[in-house]
Amino acid sequence: MAGPVGAVVLLSSEEFIAGVEEVASRFDAATYPQRELPADDWAVLTAAGVLLPVLPAEYGGRDSHVEMCRVVEVLAEQNLAVAVYTAIVTGLALRPVVRWAGEEARREILPRFAGVRAPAAGFASTEPGCGSAMSGLTTVFEEVQGGYRIRGRKHWQALSATASWWVVVAKREGDGGREYACFLMERGDGFRTAQRYEALGLKVIDYGINDIDAFVPAHRRLDAGAGNLSSMVDIYLAGRALIGALAFGFLNRIAREARAYADARVIGRAPLSAIGFVRHRLGAIDSARTVCAALNHYVRTALDLRTDLTPAFPAIQAVKTVATELMVSCANHYQQLAGGEGYRSDSPTNIAAQAFLDSRVFTVFDGTNDLLSQQLAQYCVDSSDGLVLSAFLAVWAPTAPAVSAHGYDLRFLDRELRQEHSVLAGRVIAYVFAAARVLEWAAETGADANRARTAAEFLTADIDRVRVEFDLLDRLTANG
Ligand SMILES: Cc1cc2nc3c(=O)[nH]c(=O)nc-3n(C[C@H](O)[C@H](O)[C@H](O)COP(=O)(O)OP(=O)(O)OC[C@H]3O[C@@H](n4cnc5c(N)ncnc54)[C@H](O)[C@@H]3O)c2cc1C
């Protein structure tokens, strides 16, 4: 392929990432306008090759899992919303095409995304009546001559009014029961944005309600899963895994800016950072950054987004829930440290207000954290093979190293788990998983042992807080 993106394909990985870093700096959250990303700015990013890592080499791509992660990490450090924009197109929209489309659809679609002015693409699953429980999906497909007719209403899709291509999830009720499937459609096939939403943050991305009444040719049905929702879980996992990389980039920025703000701001005669509790908040941010460094390391080295992620289902649920919880809590710490200045959306001294608004939704989208925690606990209970949960976590590979290294006493989990307990138990499992990743990261990267120890202490405190919450639930139940 000729042109700048063609040249980008030939760069070494270091050169490629350096080019993305250079371009990313133009989107610095401190100065970049809070508005929908103009097509010309998207073209700046696509010309730097941000979509190339997800594309196979035969379609002009760089075909690299590590670079997919690095790109969103680098972008998130400059501008969280731009990183989300890119992760949607790569992880949620193009990856399904690469993994499950037939040759005809791949040839039709993928080369367009390897060009300098690549379009945007989105993923349409959520509907006004169904977000968490996908069994309530009402968008339907039926077989017609030459393909499928798809009808329904979706909402909250990132890039609702601006993406040209869509991966759409739909269902069919037949004699053999309910069948779910994914289809690739172009906006012109019958994807119409009926209403725009005004989101609180992530302003570079547009959202809305989307009405679908489309004919899709047969070759654009994806061969994903066996028709049921559990076999299609892989399609949802890449976006969640990428959040590990994205959180690390974001927290690099927050940790740096919060410390700089606390050093520069004078309270009385001393800097803000001389106050003990301020230092504690900064320590919490640093520790969260360490945990996300470990989660990011895990996503980069233990996963491959180009393959089936289903076996990593519990690990990815843990990465998503812990990383996003830490993003929100660090944005909160930073905003608190910045005082009144942190409540100004255009403050010249900090980006706390925007960081808070942009990060808040991370515990909600891509699977709401409460549901993902419940699913994680259920997965462990189902896999425990007769063991009580604490005994299972002591031998299960993703958590065992942390249980033995830190001597966690998790026997409070060994009981009948009502729904509310399951959500909390899932959080504990995710914290223990994260503590194990911190150990692994420290051992594999030779990171500062003190940093790892401090991060482990914060995770232990998180586990202890859940233990207290279990007790609270019991007292509330006993009190009627
Ligand atoms: C900014 C943004 C971007 C988005 N991008 C996309 C996109 O690109 N494509 C797309 O298809 N969708 C997208 N979504 C939709 C998103 O994935 C859903 O909003 C999310 O899955 C939650 O669904 P819901 O809004 O219907 O909430 P509900 O299902 O109504 O849930 C509301 C709340 O109920 C609680 N809850 C639900 N289930 C449980 C449980 N089992 N245990 C405990 N508590 C529970 C949780 O607190 C949850 O947040 C986006 C949403 C937002 C806000």
Coordinates of C-alpha atoms and ligand atoms in Angstrom, one line a residue, residues 84 88 92 121-134 154-160 166-167 169 197 199-202 205-207 210 236 240 320 358 360-375 419-420 422-423, ligand 1:
V84 CA -11.4 5.1 24.3
I88 CA -13.7 1.0 20.5
L92 CA -14.8 -3.8 19.8
A121 CA -16.6 1.8 13.4
G122 CA -18.6 0.9 16.4
F123 CA -20.1 -2.0 18.4
A124 CA -23.9 -2.1 19.0
S125 CA -25.1 -4.4 21.7
T126 CA -26.9 -2.3 24.4
E127 CA -30.6 -1.4 24.0
P128 CA -32.9 0.9 25.9
G129 CA -34.5 -2.1 27.6
C130 CA -31.4 -4.2 28.0
G131 CA -27.8 -3.4 29.1
S132 CA -26.7 -5.8 31.9
A133 CA -29.0 -8.7 31.1
M134 CA -28.4 -9.4 27.4
K154 CA -29.9 0.3 20.2
H155 CA -28.6 3.0 22.4
W156 CA -25.4 4.4 24.0
Q157 CA -23.2 3.2 21.2
A158 CA -19.9 5.1 21.1
L159 CA -19.7 6.9 17.8
S160 CA -23.5 6.5 17.3
W166 CA -21.1 -1.4 12.8
V167 CA -21.0 -4.8 14.5
V169 CA -25.8 -8.1 18.0
Y197 CA -27.3 11.9 23.9
A199 CA -22.9 12.5 27.9
L200 CA -21.3 13.9 31.1
G201 CA -17.8 13.3 29.9
L202 CA -15.7 11.6 27.1
I205 CA -17.2 10.6 21.4
D206 CA -20.8 11.0 20.3
Y207 CA -23.7 8.8 21.7
N210 CA -29.9 4.1 16.9
Y236 CA -17.0 -8.6 24.8
R240 CA -12.4 -5.1 28.8
K320 CA -11.6 -4.6 34.1
D358 CA -14.1 11.1 31.7
R360 CA -16.5 8.0 35.9
V361 CA -18.3 5.9 33.4
F362 CA -15.6 3.2 33.3
T363 CA -17.2 1.2 36.1
V364 CA -20.5 1.3 34.2
F365 CA -19.7 0.6 30.5
D366 CA -18.2 -2.5 28.9
G367 CA -20.1 -4.5 31.5
T368 CA -21.2 -2.8 34.7
N369 CA -18.6 -3.7 37.4
D370 CA -21.3 -5.1 39.8
L371 CA -22.4 -7.6 37.3
L372 CA -18.9 -8.6 36.2
S373 CA -18.0 -9.1 39.9
Q374 CA -21.0 -11.4 40.4
Q375 CA -20.0 -13.3 37.3
Q419 CA -26.6 -12.1 45.2
E420 CA -25.2 -9.2 47.2
S422 CA -21.6 -12.7 45.2
V423 CA -20.9 -9.2 44.0
Ligands
LIG1 C1 -20.4 6.3 27.9 C2 -21.0 5.0 27.5 C3 -20.5 4.3 26.4 C4 -21.0 3.1 26.0 N1 -20.6 2.5 24.9 C5 -21.3 1.5 24.4 C6 -21.0 0.9 23.1 O1 -20.1 1.4 22.4 N2 -21.8 -0.1 22.6 C7 -22.8 -0.6 23.4 O2 -23.5 -1.5 22.9 N3 -23.1 -0.1 24.6 C8 -22.4 0.9 25.1 N4 -22.7 1.4 26.3 C9 -23.8 0.8 27.1 C10 -23.2 0.2 28.4 O3 -22.4 -1.0 28.1 C11 -24.4 -0.1 29.4 O4 -24.8 1.2 29.8 C12 -24.0 -1.0 30.5 O5 -23.7 -2.3 30.1 C13 -25.1 -1.0 31.6 O6 -26.3 -1.3 31.0 P1 -27.5 -0.3 31.4 O7 -27.1 1.1 31.1 O8 -28.7 -0.8 30.7 O9 -27.7 -0.5 32.9 P2 -28.7 -1.5 33.8 O10 -28.6 -2.8 33.1 O11 -30.0 -0.8 33.8 O12 -27.9 -1.5 35.1 C14 -27.9 -0.3 36.0 C15 -27.1 -0.6 37.2 O13 -27.8 -1.7 37.9 C16 -26.8 -2.3 38.7 N5 -26.8 -3.8 38.4 C17 -27.2 -4.4 37.2 N6 -26.9 -5.7 37.3 C18 -26.4 -5.9 38.5 C19 -26.0 -7.1 39.2 N7 -26.1 -8.3 38.7 N8 -25.5 -6.9 40.5 C20 -25.5 -5.7 41.1 N9 -25.9 -4.6 40.5 C21 -26.3 -4.7 39.2 C22 -25.5 -1.7 38.4 O14 -25.1 -0.8 39.4 C23 -25.7 -1.1 37.0 O15 -24.8 -0.1 36.7 C24 -22.1 2.6 26.8 C25 -22.6 3.3 27.9 C26 -22.1 4.5 28.3 C27 -22.6 5.2 29.4

